[in-house]
mmCIF file of C-alpha atoms in Angstrom:
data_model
loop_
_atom_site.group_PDB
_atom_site.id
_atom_site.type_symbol
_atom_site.label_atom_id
_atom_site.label_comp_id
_atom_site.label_asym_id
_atom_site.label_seq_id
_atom_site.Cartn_x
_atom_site.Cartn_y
_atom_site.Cartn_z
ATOM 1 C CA UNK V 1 121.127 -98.561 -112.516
ATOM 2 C CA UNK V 2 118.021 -97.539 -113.980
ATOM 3 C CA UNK V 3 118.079 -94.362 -115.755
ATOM 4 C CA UNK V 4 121.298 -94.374 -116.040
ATOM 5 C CA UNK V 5 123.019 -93.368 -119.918
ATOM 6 C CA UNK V 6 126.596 -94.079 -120.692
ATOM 7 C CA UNK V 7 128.778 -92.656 -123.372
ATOM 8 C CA UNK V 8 130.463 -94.595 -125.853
ATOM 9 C CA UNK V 9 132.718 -93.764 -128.319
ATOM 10 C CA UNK V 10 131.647 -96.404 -131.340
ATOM 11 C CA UNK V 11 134.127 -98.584 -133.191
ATOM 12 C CA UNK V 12 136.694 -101.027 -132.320
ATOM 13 C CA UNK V 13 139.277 -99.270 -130.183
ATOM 14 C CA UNK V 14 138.395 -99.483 -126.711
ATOM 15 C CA UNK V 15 136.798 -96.828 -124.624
ATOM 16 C CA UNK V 16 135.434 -96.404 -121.174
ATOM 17 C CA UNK V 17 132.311 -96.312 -120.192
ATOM 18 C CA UNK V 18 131.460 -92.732 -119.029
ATOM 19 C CA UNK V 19 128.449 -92.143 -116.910
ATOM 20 C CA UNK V 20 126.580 -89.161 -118.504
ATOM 21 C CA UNK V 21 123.912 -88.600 -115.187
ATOM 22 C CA UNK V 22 127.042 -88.674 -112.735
ATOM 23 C CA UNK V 23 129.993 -86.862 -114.335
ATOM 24 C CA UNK V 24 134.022 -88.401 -113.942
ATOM 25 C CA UNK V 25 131.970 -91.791 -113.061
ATOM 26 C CA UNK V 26 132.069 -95.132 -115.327
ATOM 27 C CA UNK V 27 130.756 -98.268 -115.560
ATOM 28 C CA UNK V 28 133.406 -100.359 -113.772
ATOM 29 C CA UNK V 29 133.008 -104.165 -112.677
ATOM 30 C CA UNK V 30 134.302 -105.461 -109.450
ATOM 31 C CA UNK V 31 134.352 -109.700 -108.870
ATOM 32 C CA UNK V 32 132.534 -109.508 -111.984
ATOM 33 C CA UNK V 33 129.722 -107.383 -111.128
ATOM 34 C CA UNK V 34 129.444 -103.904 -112.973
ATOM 35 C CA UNK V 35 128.678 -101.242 -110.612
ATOM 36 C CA UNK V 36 128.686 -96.902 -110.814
ATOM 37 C CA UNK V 37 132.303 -96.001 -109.903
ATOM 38 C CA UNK V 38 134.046 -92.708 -109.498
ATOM 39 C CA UNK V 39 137.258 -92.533 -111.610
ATOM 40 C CA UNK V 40 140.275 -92.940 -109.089
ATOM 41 C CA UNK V 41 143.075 -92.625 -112.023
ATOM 42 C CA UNK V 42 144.892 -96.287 -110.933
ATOM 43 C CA UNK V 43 145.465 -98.757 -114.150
ATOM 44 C CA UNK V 44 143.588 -101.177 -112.418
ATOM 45 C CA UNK V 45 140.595 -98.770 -112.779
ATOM 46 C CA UNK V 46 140.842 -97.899 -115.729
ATOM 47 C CA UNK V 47 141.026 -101.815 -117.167
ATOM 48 C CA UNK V 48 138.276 -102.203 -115.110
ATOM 49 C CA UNK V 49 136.578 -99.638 -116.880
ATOM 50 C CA UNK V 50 137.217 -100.183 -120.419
ATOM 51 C CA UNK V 51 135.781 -101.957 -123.172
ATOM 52 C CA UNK V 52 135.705 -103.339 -126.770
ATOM 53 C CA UNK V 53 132.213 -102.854 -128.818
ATOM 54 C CA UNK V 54 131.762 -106.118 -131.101
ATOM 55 C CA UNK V 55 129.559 -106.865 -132.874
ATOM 56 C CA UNK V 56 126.461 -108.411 -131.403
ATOM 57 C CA UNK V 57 126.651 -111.749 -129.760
ATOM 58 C CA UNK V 58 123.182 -112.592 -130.243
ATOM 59 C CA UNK V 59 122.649 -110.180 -133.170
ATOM 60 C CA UNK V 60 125.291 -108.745 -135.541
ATOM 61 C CA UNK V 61 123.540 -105.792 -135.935
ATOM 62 C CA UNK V 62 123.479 -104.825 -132.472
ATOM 63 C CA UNK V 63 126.652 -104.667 -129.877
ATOM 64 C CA UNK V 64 127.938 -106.577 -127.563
ATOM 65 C CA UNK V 65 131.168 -105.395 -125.400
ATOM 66 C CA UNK V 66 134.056 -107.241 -124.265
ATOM 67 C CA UNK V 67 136.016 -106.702 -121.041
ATOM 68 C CA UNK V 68 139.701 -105.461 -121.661
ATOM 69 C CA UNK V 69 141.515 -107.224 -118.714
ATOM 70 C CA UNK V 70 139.113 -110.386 -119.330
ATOM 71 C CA UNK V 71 139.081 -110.954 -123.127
ATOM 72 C CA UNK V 72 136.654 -114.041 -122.272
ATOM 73 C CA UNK V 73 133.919 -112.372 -120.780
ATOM 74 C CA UNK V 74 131.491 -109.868 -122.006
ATOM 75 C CA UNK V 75 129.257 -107.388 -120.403
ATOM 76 C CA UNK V 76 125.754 -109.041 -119.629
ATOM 77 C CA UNK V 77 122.560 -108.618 -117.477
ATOM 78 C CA UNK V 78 121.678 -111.508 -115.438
ATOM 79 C CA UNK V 79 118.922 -111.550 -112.889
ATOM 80 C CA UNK V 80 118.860 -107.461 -112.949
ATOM 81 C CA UNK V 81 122.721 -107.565 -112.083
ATOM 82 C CA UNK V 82 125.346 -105.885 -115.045
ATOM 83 C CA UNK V 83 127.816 -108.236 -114.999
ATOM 84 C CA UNK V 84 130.719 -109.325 -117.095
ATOM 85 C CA UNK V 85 130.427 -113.322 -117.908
ATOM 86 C CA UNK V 86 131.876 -116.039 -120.306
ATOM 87 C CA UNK V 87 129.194 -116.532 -122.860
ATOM 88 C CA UNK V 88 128.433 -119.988 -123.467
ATOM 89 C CA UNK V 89 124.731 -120.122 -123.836
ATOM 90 C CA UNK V 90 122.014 -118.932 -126.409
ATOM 91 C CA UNK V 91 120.701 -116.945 -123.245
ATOM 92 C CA UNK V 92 123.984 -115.017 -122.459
ATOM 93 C CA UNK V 93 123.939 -114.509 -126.044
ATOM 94 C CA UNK V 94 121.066 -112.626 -125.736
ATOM 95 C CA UNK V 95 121.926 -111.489 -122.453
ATOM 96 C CA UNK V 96 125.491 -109.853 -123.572
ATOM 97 C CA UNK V 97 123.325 -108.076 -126.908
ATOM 98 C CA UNK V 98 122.644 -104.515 -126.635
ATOM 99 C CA UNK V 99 120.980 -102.530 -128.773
ATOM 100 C CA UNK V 100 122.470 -98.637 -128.702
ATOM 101 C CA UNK V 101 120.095 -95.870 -129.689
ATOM 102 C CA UNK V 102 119.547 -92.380 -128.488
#
């Protein structure tokens, strides 16, 4: 996913994930793996698709983002993969911390 930029709407309400490169696609995990997914209008997609911005697990100032249909896990890069985990370490702390800029 390289390259890729995402939209997000900040504050706490939550908001998909719109692709900006690859218009009506979003962020969407599957078996808790986040992959490039065209919208396909079910409910199931769009929980899928959707998430909270909180603040930084790691770092307050930054953002972290947690899944809407699994209020446990947050979005996270592990081993190059976008995934959305349980956070129980320092690392997935730091893993599941994003810092948003332009």
């Amino acid at each position: 996913m390289s390259g890729l930029r995402a939209s997000w709407v900040a504050g706490p309400i939550p908001r998909s994930t719109a692709c900006d490169n690859f218009p009506g696609n979003y962020l969407r995990h599957q078996g808790f793996e986040v992959k490039l997914a065209p919208n396909d209008g079910t409910s199931g997609f769009a929980a899928d698709a959707t998430f909270t911005r909180v603040a930084g697990l790691a770092d307050a100032s930054w953002s972290s983002f947690r899944s809407v249909n699994y209020p446990t896990r947050y979005l996270r890069h592990s081993n190059f993969v976008l995934r959305i985990d349980e956070i129980t370490t320092t690392t997935a702390r730091a893993d599941a911390t994003f810092h948003l800029g332009y």
